[in-house]
Coordinates of C-alpha atoms and ligand atoms in Angstrom, one line a residue:
M985 CA 28.5 -13.5 -8.1
S986 CA 29.3 -9.4 -8.0
I987 CA 26.7 -7.6 -6.5
S988 CA 26.0 -3.8 -7.7
P989 CA 23.1 -1.6 -7.6
I990 CA 21.3 -0.2 -10.7
S991 CA 22.9 3.0 -11.3
Q992 CA 20.4 4.9 -13.2
P993 CA 18.5 7.7 -11.5
I994 CA 15.7 7.0 -9.4
N995 CA 13.1 9.3 -11.4
L996 CA 13.5 8.5 -15.4
Y997 CA 10.1 10.6 -16.0
S998 CA 9.6 13.6 -14.1
D999 CA 5.9 13.1 -14.2
W1000 CA 4.7 10.5 -12.8
K1001 CA 1.6 9.7 -15.1
A1002 CA 4.7 9.0 -17.3
E1003 CA 6.0 6.5 -14.9
L1004 CA 2.8 4.9 -14.7
S1005 CA 2.4 3.7 -18.2
H1006 CA 5.7 2.8 -18.6
C1007 CA 6.0 -0.4 -15.9
V1008 CA 7.5 -3.4 -16.0
S1009 CA 5.2 -5.5 -17.4
S1010 CA 7.5 -9.0 -18.3
I1011 CA 8.9 -11.3 -16.0
D1012 CA 12.0 -11.4 -18.7
D1013 CA 11.9 -7.9 -18.5
L1014 CA 12.5 -7.3 -15.2
L1015 CA 14.7 -9.9 -14.8
I1016 CA 16.8 -9.4 -18.2
Q1017 CA 17.6 -6.0 -16.0
L1018 CA 18.5 -7.5 -12.8
G1019 CA 21.0 -10.3 -14.7
L1020 CA 18.9 -12.5 -13.1
N1021 CA 17.4 -16.2 -15.1
A1022 CA 14.1 -16.9 -14.5
D1023 CA 14.3 -21.1 -13.9
D1024 CA 16.8 -20.2 -10.8
L1025 CA 13.7 -18.4 -9.4
S1026 CA 10.8 -20.3 -10.0
A1027 CA 9.3 -17.7 -11.8
T1028 CA 6.3 -18.3 -13.8
E1029 CA 4.1 -16.4 -16.3
Q1030 CA 1.1 -18.9 -15.4
A1031 CA 1.2 -17.1 -11.7
A1032 CA 0.9 -13.4 -13.6
I1033 CA -2.1 -14.6 -15.5
D1034 CA -5.0 -13.2 -12.7
F1035 CA -2.5 -10.8 -11.0
P1036 CA -0.1 -9.3 -13.9
I1037 CA 3.6 -8.2 -13.2
K1038 CA 3.8 -4.6 -12.8
V1039 CA 6.5 -3.0 -11.2
P1040 CA 7.3 0.7 -12.2
Q1041 CA 11.0 1.3 -13.2
P1042 CA 12.2 3.8 -10.0
F1043 CA 11.5 0.4 -7.9
V1044 CA 13.5 -1.4 -10.1
Q1045 CA 16.1 0.9 -9.6
L1046 CA 15.8 0.3 -6.0
M1047 CA 17.1 -3.5 -6.4
E1048 CA 20.4 -4.7 -6.6
Y1049 CA 21.7 -5.9 -9.5
G1050 CA 22.6 -10.1 -9.8
N1051 CA 20.6 -10.5 -6.4
P1052 CA 18.0 -13.2 -6.6
N1053 CA 17.1 -12.9 -2.9
D1054 CA 16.3 -9.0 -3.5
P1055 CA 13.5 -8.2 -0.9
L1056 CA 12.2 -5.5 -3.5
L1057 CA 11.9 -8.1 -6.2
K1058 CA 10.6 -10.9 -3.9
Q1059 CA 7.4 -9.0 -3.6
V1060 CA 7.0 -8.3 -7.1
L1061 CA 7.8 -11.2 -8.8
P1062 CA 5.4 -13.7 -10.2
I1063 CA 6.3 -17.7 -8.8
S1064 CA 5.6 -20.8 -9.1
S1065 CA 4.4 -20.8 -5.0
E1066 CA 1.3 -18.5 -5.5
L1067 CA -0.2 -21.8 -7.7
A1068 CA -0.5 -23.6 -4.8
I1069 CA -3.7 -23.7 -2.9
D1070 CA -3.9 -23.4 0.3
S1071 CA -7.6 -24.2 1.7
N1072 CA -6.7 -22.0 5.4
F1073 CA -6.3 -18.9 2.4
S1074 CA -9.1 -17.7 0.9
T1075 CA -9.8 -14.9 -2.3
D1076 CA -11.5 -12.6 0.1
P1077 CA -9.1 -12.7 3.4
V1078 CA -11.0 -10.2 5.6
D1079 CA -14.5 -10.6 4.6
E1080 CA -14.8 -7.3 3.0
S1081 CA -17.8 -8.4 0.1
N1082 CA -20.4 -8.3 2.9
Y1083 CA -19.3 -4.8 3.9
N1084 CA -20.0 -3.2 0.6
P1085 CA -23.1 -1.3 0.9
V1086 CA -22.8 0.6 -2.3
P1087 CA -20.1 0.4 -5.0
G1088 CA -17.3 2.5 -3.9
I1089 CA -18.0 2.0 -0.1
V1090 CA -16.5 -0.7 1.8
H1091 CA -17.9 0.2 5.8
K1092 CA -16.5 -2.4 8.5
Y1093 CA -15.6 0.0 10.9
H1094 CA -18.3 2.0 13.1
N1095 CA -17.2 5.4 12.3
R1096 CA -15.0 5.5 9.2
V1097 CA -15.4 4.5 5.9
L1098 CA -12.8 3.2 3.0
M1099 CA -13.6 4.4 -0.2
I1100 CA -12.2 2.8 -3.1
I1101 CA -11.0 5.4 -5.3
S1102 CA -9.2 3.7 -8.1
P1103 CA -8.7 0.2 -8.9
N1104 CA -5.4 0.1 -9.9
C1105 CA -2.4 0.6 -8.4
A1106 CA 1.2 1.5 -9.7
I1107 CA 2.1 -1.9 -8.6
N1108 CA 0.9 -5.5 -8.0
C1109 CA 2.4 -6.5 -4.6
R1110 CA 2.1 -10.7 -4.2
Y1111 CA 1.1 -10.6 -1.0
C1112 CA -2.0 -8.3 -1.7
F1113 CA -5.3 -8.6 0.4
R1114 CA -6.8 -7.5 -2.5
R1115 CA -5.5 -9.3 -5.3
H1116 CA -8.8 -11.5 -6.1
F1117 CA -11.1 -7.9 -4.6
P1118 CA -14.1 -7.5 -7.6
Y1119 CA -12.8 -4.1 -8.6
D1120 CA -15.1 -4.6 -12.1
E1121 CA -18.4 -4.5 -9.4
N1122 CA -16.7 -1.1 -8.1
R1123 CA -15.8 1.0 -10.5
Q1124 CA -17.3 3.6 -10.3
S1125 CA -19.2 6.6 -12.5
K1126 CA -20.2 9.9 -11.3
Q1127 CA -23.7 9.0 -10.3
Q1128 CA -22.0 6.5 -8.5
W1129 CA -20.1 8.6 -6.7
L1130 CA -22.5 10.8 -5.9
E1131 CA -24.6 7.8 -4.3
A1132 CA -21.9 7.0 -2.8
L1133 CA -21.6 10.7 -1.1
D1134 CA -25.1 10.0 -0.1
Y1135 CA -24.0 7.2 1.8
L1136 CA -21.6 9.4 3.9
K1137 CA -24.7 12.0 4.4
T1138 CA -26.9 9.5 5.8
K1139 CA -24.1 8.1 8.6
P1140 CA -23.2 10.9 10.9
E1141 CA -21.6 8.1 12.9
I1142 CA -18.9 8.7 10.3
N1143 CA -16.1 11.2 11.0
E1144 CA -13.3 9.7 8.7
V1145 CA -12.7 8.7 5.3
I1146 CA -9.9 6.5 4.5
Y1147 CA -8.7 6.9 0.7
S1148 CA -8.0 3.2 -0.7
G1149 CA -7.8 0.9 -3.5
G1150 CA -6.4 -0.1 -6.0
D1151 CA -4.0 3.1 -5.1
P1152 CA -6.0 5.6 -4.3
L1153 CA -3.2 8.5 -5.8
A1154 CA -3.7 6.6 -9.5
A1155 CA -7.0 8.8 -9.8
N1156 CA -5.9 12.0 -11.3
D1157 CA -5.4 15.3 -9.3
N1158 CA -8.8 16.9 -10.4
F1159 CA -11.2 13.9 -9.5
L1160 CA -9.1 14.0 -5.9
R1161 CA -9.7 17.8 -5.5
W1162 CA -13.6 17.4 -6.7
L1163 CA -14.4 14.8 -4.5
T1164 CA -12.0 16.0 -1.4
A1165 CA -14.5 19.5 -1.8
E1166 CA -17.7 16.9 -1.7
I1167 CA -16.5 15.6 1.6
E1168 CA -15.5 18.6 3.2
S1169 CA -19.2 19.9 3.0
I1170 CA -20.3 16.9 4.9
S1171 CA -20.0 18.7 8.4
H1172 CA -19.9 15.6 10.6
I1173 CA -16.6 14.4 8.4
K1174 CA -13.9 15.4 10.1
R1175 CA -10.7 13.4 9.0
L1176 CA -9.3 12.4 5.7
R1177 CA -6.6 9.7 5.4
I1178 CA -5.0 8.5 2.5
H1179 CA -3.3 4.7 2.3
S1180 CA -1.1 4.9 -0.9
R1181 CA 2.1 2.8 -1.6
L1182 CA 2.6 5.0 -5.0
P1183 CA 5.1 7.4 -3.6
V1184 CA 6.9 4.7 -2.4
V1185 CA 7.1 3.4 -6.0
I1186 CA 7.0 6.5 -7.7
P1187 CA 8.2 9.2 -5.6
A1188 CA 7.2 11.8 -8.6
R1189 CA 3.7 11.6 -7.3
I1190 CA 3.8 13.9 -4.4
D1191 CA 3.7 16.8 -7.2
E1192 CA 2.2 20.0 -6.9
P1193 CA -0.8 19.7 -8.1
L1194 CA -1.3 16.6 -5.1
I1195 CA -0.2 19.5 -2.4
N1196 CA -2.3 22.0 -3.3
W1197 CA -5.1 20.5 -2.9
L1198 CA -4.5 17.9 -0.2
G1199 CA -2.7 20.9 1.5
H1200 CA -5.9 22.8 1.6
T1201 CA -8.4 20.7 3.0
R1202 CA -10.3 21.6 6.2
L1203 CA -10.5 17.3 6.3
K1204 CA -6.5 16.9 8.9
P1205 CA -5.2 14.8 6.1
T1206 CA -2.7 11.8 7.0
F1207 CA -0.7 10.6 4.6
V1208 CA -0.7 6.4 5.4
L1209 CA 2.5 5.4 3.4
H1210 CA 3.1 1.1 2.3
I1211 CA 6.8 0.8 2.9
N1212 CA 7.8 -3.4 4.0
H1213 CA 11.9 -2.9 3.6
A1214 CA 14.9 0.2 4.4
N1215 CA 15.8 -0.6 1.2
E1216 CA 12.6 0.9 -0.4
I1217 CA 13.4 4.5 1.2
S1218 CA 14.9 6.3 -1.8
T1219 CA 16.5 10.2 -1.4
E1220 CA 13.5 11.2 -3.6
L1221 CA 10.7 9.9 -1.6
S1222 CA 12.0 11.3 1.1
Q1223 CA 12.0 14.9 -0.4
G1224 CA 8.4 14.1 -1.4
V1225 CA 7.9 13.3 2.4
D1226 CA 9.2 16.9 3.5
R1227 CA 7.1 18.5 1.1
L1228 CA 4.0 17.0 2.1
K1229 CA 5.0 17.7 5.9
Q1230 CA 5.6 21.3 5.0
A1231 CA 1.9 21.8 4.0
G1232 CA 0.8 20.0 7.5
I1233 CA 0.3 16.2 6.5
S1234 CA 1.2 14.0 8.8
V1235 CA 3.4 10.9 7.4
L1236 CA 3.0 7.2 9.0
N1237 CA 4.1 3.9 7.5
Q1238 CA 2.2 0.3 7.7
S1239 CA 4.4 -2.7 6.5
V1240 CA 3.4 -6.3 6.1
L1241 CA 5.2 -9.0 7.7
L1242 CA 6.6 -11.3 4.9
K1243 CA 8.5 -14.3 5.0
G1244 CA 12.1 -13.7 3.3
I1245 CA 11.9 -9.8 3.5
N1246 CA 11.3 -8.7 6.6
D1247 CA 11.4 -11.1 8.8
S1248 CA 14.1 -10.2 11.2
S1249 CA 14.5 -8.0 13.8
D1250 CA 17.5 -6.6 12.2
Q1251 CA 15.5 -5.9 9.1
L1252 CA 12.5 -3.6 11.3
I1253 CA 15.1 -1.4 13.6
A1254 CA 16.7 -1.0 10.0
L1255 CA 13.1 0.4 8.6
S1256 CA 11.7 1.7 11.4
E1257 CA 15.4 4.3 11.9
K1258 CA 15.1 4.7 8.4
L1259 CA 11.5 5.8 8.3
F1260 CA 12.4 8.3 11.0
D1261 CA 15.1 9.6 9.2
A1262 CA 12.3 10.6 6.7
G1263 CA 10.6 12.5 8.9
I1264 CA 7.6 9.4 8.4
M1265 CA 6.5 7.8 11.8
P1266 CA 6.0 3.8 12.0
Y1267 CA 2.1 2.9 12.5
Y1268 CA 1.4 -1.0 12.1
L1269 CA 2.9 -3.9 11.3
H1270 CA -0.1 -6.0 10.0
M1271 CA 0.7 -10.0 9.8
L1272 CA -0.1 -11.5 6.2
D1273 CA -3.8 -11.8 5.7
P1274 CA -4.7 -15.0 4.5
V1275 CA -5.2 -14.3 0.9
Q1276 CA -5.0 -17.3 -2.1
G1277 CA -1.9 -17.2 -4.0
A1278 CA 0.5 -15.6 -1.0
S1279 CA 1.0 -18.2 1.8
H1280 CA 4.8 -18.6 0.6
F1281 CA 5.2 -15.2 2.4
D1282 CA 3.0 -16.4 6.1
I1283 CA 5.0 -16.4 9.0
P1284 CA 3.8 -18.0 12.1
K1285 CA 2.5 -16.1 14.7
G1286 CA 4.7 -17.2 17.4
Q1287 CA 7.7 -16.2 15.4
A1288 CA 6.2 -12.9 14.9
V1289 CA 5.8 -12.3 18.7
E1290 CA 9.3 -13.7 18.9
I1291 CA 10.9 -10.9 16.4
F1292 CA 8.9 -8.3 18.0
S1293 CA 9.5 -8.7 21.4
Q1294 CA 13.3 -8.6 19.9
I1295 CA 12.6 -5.0 18.5
Q1296 CA 10.8 -3.5 21.2
T1297 CA 14.2 -4.0 23.2
E1298 CA 16.1 -2.6 21.1
L1299 CA 13.8 0.4 19.7
P1300 CA 12.4 3.8 21.9
G1301 CA 8.8 3.0 21.7
F1302 CA 7.6 5.9 19.3
L1303 CA 9.3 3.8 16.8
V1304 CA 7.8 0.3 17.1
P1305 CA 4.9 -0.2 14.9
K1306 CA 2.1 -1.8 16.5
L1307 CA 1.7 -5.7 15.4
V1308 CA -1.8 -6.1 14.0
Q1309 CA -3.9 -8.7 12.2
E1310 CA -7.4 -7.9 11.0
R1311 CA -10.1 -10.7 11.4
A1312 CA -12.8 -11.5 9.6
G1313 CA -16.0 -10.0 10.7
E1314 CA -14.2 -8.1 13.3
S1315 CA -14.8 -4.1 14.9
A1316 CA -11.7 -3.3 14.1
K1317 CA -8.2 -4.5 14.1
S1318 CA -6.3 -7.0 16.4
L1319 CA -3.3 -6.1 18.7
I1320 CA -1.3 -9.3 18.7
L1321 CA 1.5 -7.9 21.5
Ligands
SF4_2553 S1 0.0 -1.2 -3.3 FE1 -1.4 -2.0 -2.0 S2 -3.5 -2.3 -3.2 FE2 -1.9 -2.4 -4.8 S3 -1.0 -4.0 -4.8 FE3 0.2 -3.1 -3.5 S4 -0.7 -4.2 -1.5 FE4 -2.3 -4.4 -3.1

């Protein structure tokens, strides 16, 4: 089989909203672009009924033409293994439903809260721990956002807000600017974190309107990207990260350890090296959350420790992410090693 990269430009549209509305939404469309056959890959629309396929075109451009084992393709392609029910996996693997005091807020950890900013993502990752999250119950009206802000005001122990989702950057900048200004007015909140995969899959998301509100908040913002494989880091993403850093915003990365995608020390070392070259510091390497439909991505803990020990011997400490697991009911992530 001959393998060559897809050679169109990464940003087909200069506007991220246009990219978002032109995502690939069928298995056939994706595989035709890559010269692949659904039967050879066990791809099935049945696995996409409750959690549809969704892939922005810039992310497709990073996949290798003709490669059925492409590590980016495997993160987004619905396959028959997702239909297997595993009794050790659940629809709410980290027990978030018990920590949802008001719509839009997940308050699990003492001094920080998650705000579920947007129910939408730019990409549907097949291993997502929120693939069954009740977003409809967390879809906010203006009144509910005011109630969520009231919740923050009554909890002086909260000093950090994390914008999450879905993907928080699927929301528009006018809303994000308004919400951030409201949070700034709460004196005990000192920090803002943004957990987003959107700039990885649509680098045009890091644009002037975003930099304008984020670069001027008193909340000392930190961006935490989600990148699992070195091939996800494009020139356009690196340029966006440069713009964030010039605006004084720290940029970190978290990954998920995934079978068949990044489960070797060579791949994780290449990821850390390329992150650093792009100005992004490795932060967390997560064990897979046991979400129903994703058991085929799971890596046994012993194997994870073996891989991780290898990267520790080959990378300087500042390029080694923390290997962690989130467990239901625990007050912080658990360090595995
Ligand atoms: S971008 Fe994040 S929240 Fe959205 S599907 Fe992927 S892993 Fe889940």
